[in-house]
mmCIF file of C-alpha atoms in Angstrom:
data_model
loop_
_atom_site.group_PDB
_atom_site.id
_atom_site.type_symbol
_atom_site.label_atom_id
_atom_site.label_comp_id
_atom_site.label_asym_id
_atom_site.label_seq_id
_atom_site.Cartn_x
_atom_site.Cartn_y
_atom_site.Cartn_z
ATOM 1 C CA MET A 877 -2.874 -38.282 -43.071
ATOM 2 C CA SER A 878 -6.252 -39.693 -42.376
ATOM 3 C CA LEU A 879 -7.550 -41.875 -39.629
ATOM 4 C CA ARG A 880 -7.798 -44.769 -42.068
ATOM 5 C CA TYR A 881 -4.031 -45.200 -42.149
ATOM 6 C CA ALA A 882 -3.777 -44.931 -38.379
ATOM 7 C CA VAL A 883 -6.293 -47.793 -38.112
ATOM 8 C CA LEU A 884 -4.510 -49.843 -40.773
ATOM 9 C CA THR A 885 -1.192 -49.287 -38.998
ATOM 10 C CA LEU A 886 -2.562 -50.419 -35.639
ATOM 11 C CA LEU A 887 -4.104 -53.531 -37.181
ATOM 12 C CA ASP A 888 -0.852 -54.246 -39.012
ATOM 13 C CA ILE A 889 0.779 -54.558 -35.591
ATOM 14 C CA GLU A 890 -1.880 -56.880 -34.205
ATOM 15 C CA PRO A 891 -5.525 -57.764 -34.948
ATOM 16 C CA GLY A 892 -8.040 -56.500 -32.419
ATOM 17 C CA SER A 893 -11.489 -55.251 -31.542
ATOM 18 C CA GLY A 894 -12.576 -51.641 -31.768
ATOM 19 C CA TYR A 895 -11.944 -51.345 -28.043
ATOM 20 C CA ASP A 896 -8.449 -52.840 -28.414
ATOM 21 C CA LEU A 897 -7.695 -50.376 -31.198
ATOM 22 C CA LYS A 898 -8.885 -47.392 -29.182
ATOM 23 C CA ARG A 899 -6.651 -48.415 -26.264
ATOM 24 C CA ARG A 900 -3.649 -48.886 -28.586
ATOM 25 C CA PHE A 901 -4.419 -45.566 -30.248
ATOM 26 C CA GLU A 902 -4.471 -43.786 -26.870
ATOM 27 C CA ARG A 903 -1.098 -45.283 -25.902
ATOM 28 C CA SER A 904 0.639 -44.372 -29.153
ATOM 29 C CA ILE A 905 -0.803 -42.468 -32.088
ATOM 30 C CA SER A 906 -2.937 -40.151 -29.954
ATOM 31 C CA HIS A 907 0.251 -38.280 -29.034
ATOM 32 C CA PHE A 908 0.318 -36.823 -32.540
ATOM 33 C CA TRP A 909 -3.096 -37.598 -34.069
ATOM 34 C CA SER A 910 -6.569 -37.286 -32.585
ATOM 35 C CA ALA A 911 -9.753 -39.254 -33.121
ATOM 36 C CA SER A 912 -12.874 -39.912 -31.113
ATOM 37 C CA HIS A 913 -14.202 -43.351 -30.275
ATOM 38 C CA GLN A 914 -17.039 -42.840 -32.783
ATOM 39 C CA GLN A 915 -14.638 -41.803 -35.564
ATOM 40 C CA MET A 916 -12.575 -44.922 -34.932
ATOM 41 C CA TYR A 917 -15.599 -47.225 -35.216
ATOM 42 C CA ARG A 918 -16.873 -45.447 -38.339
ATOM 43 C CA GLU A 919 -13.460 -45.910 -39.941
ATOM 44 C CA LEU A 920 -13.372 -49.608 -39.015
ATOM 45 C CA HIS A 921 -16.753 -50.124 -40.695
ATOM 46 C CA LYS A 922 -15.657 -48.219 -43.830
ATOM 47 C CA LEU A 923 -12.388 -50.149 -44.123
ATOM 48 C CA HIS A 924 -14.254 -53.434 -43.682
ATOM 49 C CA ALA A 925 -16.804 -52.450 -46.342
ATOM 50 C CA GLU A 926 -13.927 -51.581 -48.718
ATOM 51 C CA GLY A 927 -12.386 -55.024 -48.202
ATOM 52 C CA LEU A 928 -9.283 -53.708 -46.444
ATOM 53 C CA LEU A 929 -10.191 -55.468 -43.186
ATOM 54 C CA ASP A 930 -11.588 -58.862 -42.263
ATOM 55 C CA CYS A 931 -13.903 -59.129 -39.295
ATOM 56 C CA THR A 932 -14.597 -62.246 -37.264
ATOM 57 C CA GLU A 933 -16.896 -62.504 -34.287
ATOM 58 C CA GLN A 934 -15.623 -63.928 -31.043
ATOM 59 C CA ALA A 935 -18.229 -65.247 -28.601
ATOM 60 C CA GLN A 936 -18.154 -63.788 -25.097
ATOM 61 C CA GLU A 937 -20.004 -65.088 -22.076
ATOM 62 C CA GLY A 938 -22.772 -62.754 -20.949
ATOM 63 C CA LYS A 939 -21.819 -60.082 -23.498
ATOM 64 C CA PRO A 940 -22.420 -59.462 -27.181
ATOM 65 C CA ASP A 941 -19.953 -61.109 -29.558
ATOM 66 C CA LYS A 942 -16.683 -59.201 -29.935
ATOM 67 C CA LYS A 943 -15.688 -58.204 -33.463
ATOM 68 C CA ILE A 944 -11.997 -58.817 -34.159
ATOM 69 C CA TYR A 945 -10.544 -56.926 -37.116
ATOM 70 C CA ARG A 946 -7.425 -57.800 -39.085
ATOM 71 C CA LEU A 947 -5.837 -56.508 -42.254
ATOM 72 C CA THR A 948 -6.663 -58.236 -45.520
ATOM 73 C CA GLU A 949 -4.036 -58.586 -48.213
ATOM 74 C CA SER A 950 -5.583 -55.499 -49.860
ATOM 75 C CA GLY A 951 -5.372 -53.613 -46.564
ATOM 76 C CA GLY A 952 -1.694 -54.490 -46.211
ATOM 77 C CA SER A 953 -1.051 -53.360 -49.787
ATOM 78 C CA ALA A 954 -2.889 -50.072 -49.217
ATOM 79 C CA LEU A 955 -0.832 -49.439 -46.078
ATOM 80 C CA ARG A 956 2.480 -50.237 -47.808
ATOM 81 C CA GLU A 957 1.563 -47.993 -50.752
ATOM 82 C CA TRP A 958 0.576 -45.113 -48.465
ATOM 83 C CA VAL A 959 3.660 -45.342 -46.220
ATOM 84 C CA GLN A 960 5.923 -45.027 -49.271
ATOM 85 C CA ARG A 961 4.334 -41.750 -50.433
ATOM 86 C CA PRO A 962 5.955 -38.512 -49.281
ATOM 87 C CA ALA A 963 4.079 -36.838 -46.425
ATOM 88 C CA PRO A 964 3.989 -33.038 -46.347
ATOM 89 C CA ALA A 965 5.220 -31.257 -43.226
ATOM 90 C CA GLN A 966 2.384 -29.838 -41.161
ATOM 91 C CA LYS A 967 2.336 -26.413 -39.627
ATOM 92 C CA ILE A 968 1.638 -26.094 -35.926
ATOM 93 C CA ARG A 969 -2.085 -25.903 -35.185
ATOM 94 C CA GLU A 970 -2.236 -24.970 -31.532
ATOM 95 C CA PRO A 971 -5.265 -23.136 -30.061
ATOM 96 C CA PHE A 972 -3.186 -21.767 -27.168
ATOM 97 C CA LEU A 973 -0.841 -20.001 -29.589
ATOM 98 C CA LEU A 974 -3.811 -18.399 -31.292
ATOM 99 C CA GLN A 975 -5.005 -17.170 -27.900
ATOM 100 C CA LEU A 976 -1.555 -15.736 -27.166
ATOM 101 C CA PHE A 977 -1.590 -14.023 -30.547
ATOM 102 C CA ALA A 978 -4.698 -12.190 -29.319
ATOM 103 C CA GLY A 979 -3.144 -11.848 -25.880
ATOM 104 C CA HIS A 980 -3.300 -8.063 -25.850
ATOM 105 C CA HIS A 981 -6.844 -8.616 -24.544
ATOM 106 C CA LEU A 982 -5.453 -10.289 -21.399
ATOM 107 C CA THR A 983 -4.116 -8.679 -18.285
ATOM 108 C CA ARG A 984 -0.592 -9.711 -17.327
ATOM 109 C CA GLY A 985 -2.043 -11.809 -14.517
ATOM 110 C CA GLN A 986 -4.435 -13.585 -16.910
ATOM 111 C CA ALA A 987 -1.578 -14.216 -19.322
ATOM 112 C CA ARG A 988 0.604 -15.654 -16.535
ATOM 113 C CA ASP A 989 -2.240 -17.914 -15.391
ATOM 114 C CA ALA A 990 -2.834 -19.134 -18.937
ATOM 115 C CA VAL A 991 0.864 -19.880 -19.456
ATOM 116 C CA ARG A 992 1.071 -21.676 -16.106
ATOM 117 C CA ARG A 993 -1.944 -23.839 -16.974
ATOM 118 C CA HIS A 994 -0.445 -24.665 -20.328
ATOM 119 C CA LEU A 995 2.922 -25.491 -18.753
ATOM 120 C CA ASP A 996 1.190 -27.845 -16.307
ATOM 121 C CA GLU A 997 -0.460 -29.651 -19.214
ATOM 122 C CA HIS A 998 2.861 -30.011 -21.026
ATOM 123 C CA ARG A 999 4.586 -31.264 -17.862
ATOM 124 C CA GLU A 1000 1.876 -33.898 -17.543
ATOM 125 C CA LEU A 1001 2.259 -34.906 -21.190
ATOM 126 C CA LEU A 1002 6.032 -35.109 -20.810
ATOM 127 C CA GLN A 1003 5.697 -37.288 -17.717
ATOM 128 C CA GLY A 1004 3.369 -39.657 -19.574
ATOM 129 C CA TYR A 1005 5.757 -39.870 -22.526
ATOM 130 C CA LEU A 1006 8.713 -40.551 -20.239
ATOM 131 C CA GLU A 1007 6.801 -43.335 -18.481
ATOM 132 C CA GLN A 1008 5.821 -44.827 -21.810
ATOM 133 C CA ASN A 1009 9.443 -44.612 -22.965
ATOM 134 C CA GLU A 1010 10.514 -46.594 -19.894
ATOM 135 C CA ARG A 1011 7.962 -49.295 -20.769
ATOM 136 C CA VAL A 1012 9.359 -49.432 -24.301
ATOM 137 C CA LYS A 1013 12.902 -49.837 -22.933
ATOM 138 C CA GLN A 1014 11.691 -52.757 -20.789
ATOM 139 C CA SER A 1015 9.884 -54.483 -23.670
ATOM 140 C CA ASP A 1016 11.012 -57.464 -25.706
ATOM 141 C CA PRO A 1017 14.172 -56.563 -27.696
ATOM 142 C CA GLN A 1018 12.679 -58.094 -30.861
ATOM 143 C CA LEU A 1019 9.664 -55.781 -30.573
ATOM 144 C CA GLN A 1020 11.983 -52.843 -29.914
ATOM 145 C CA LYS A 1021 13.870 -53.657 -33.103
ATOM 146 C CA ARG A 1022 10.722 -54.134 -35.193
ATOM 147 C CA PHE A 1023 9.093 -50.925 -33.973
ATOM 148 C CA TRP A 1024 12.230 -48.782 -33.752
ATOM 149 C CA LEU A 1025 10.845 -46.154 -36.141
ATOM 150 C CA ALA A 1026 7.523 -46.050 -34.288
ATOM 151 C CA HIS A 1027 9.505 -45.421 -31.086
ATOM 152 C CA GLN A 1028 11.131 -42.429 -32.745
ATOM 153 C CA THR A 1029 7.735 -40.698 -32.781
ATOM 154 C CA LEU A 1030 7.623 -41.028 -28.983
ATOM 155 C CA LEU A 1031 11.137 -39.620 -28.689
ATOM 156 C CA LEU A 1032 10.108 -36.627 -30.817
ATOM 157 C CA GLY A 1033 7.109 -36.163 -28.526
ATOM 158 C CA ILE A 1034 9.464 -36.063 -25.537
ATOM 159 C CA GLU A 1035 11.708 -33.480 -27.193
ATOM 160 C CA THR A 1036 8.697 -31.425 -28.289
ATOM 161 C CA GLU A 1037 7.327 -31.307 -24.749
ATOM 162 C CA LYS A 1038 10.747 -30.304 -23.409
ATOM 163 C CA ALA A 1039 10.877 -27.489 -25.978
ATOM 164 C CA TRP A 1040 7.374 -26.305 -24.975
ATOM 165 C CA LEU A 1041 8.494 -26.232 -21.334
ATOM 166 C CA VAL A 1042 11.663 -24.245 -22.075
ATOM 167 C CA TRP A 1043 9.696 -21.780 -24.201
ATOM 168 C CA GLY A 1044 6.855 -21.494 -21.685
ATOM 169 C CA GLU A 1045 9.177 -20.989 -18.695
ATOM 170 C CA ARG A 1046 10.992 -18.235 -20.586
ATOM 171 C CA LEU A 1047 7.663 -16.605 -21.464
ATOM 172 C CA LEU A 1048 6.529 -16.844 -17.845
ATOM 173 C CA GLU A 1049 9.750 -15.155 -16.662
ATOM 174 C CA GLU A 1050 9.094 -12.300 -19.096
ATOM 175 C CA LEU A 1051 5.517 -11.957 -17.873
ATOM 176 C CA GLU A 1052 6.639 -11.783 -14.250
#
């Protein structure tokens, strides 16, 4: 998957500025796909140049005009075509696991500290996902129905974080 389809997907939900998109990205897609602010803006400009997005300028008092992007008919078609293609399963690409693979260079204490740090990060991620899930449950039922499949990605994120915590706690017990 490329960032282009993440951008098209977010604009399919609702038109917005680059800033709006970045905020939406951080609350949703960033849980399973990463992109910097600069990458996002570069992609917006490319998609606009390709005719997949329209851009209108909205005047703001005391600030530069805000560019609002929305999907064109071609952009919607490209998104529908892409979403219907089979997506290959991705292997895990986790730097921490690579470090553990070379873990024979760590003392037991260093390994325990590394696992604890990683567990703390996953607890924090899980907490954020659970809070976001509560917001989804409180949202408009029509939106819940429309974005039911998108919500499933959040639920997988919750289960993934729980699995990391179970695995990490077991590893920590072995290290102690």
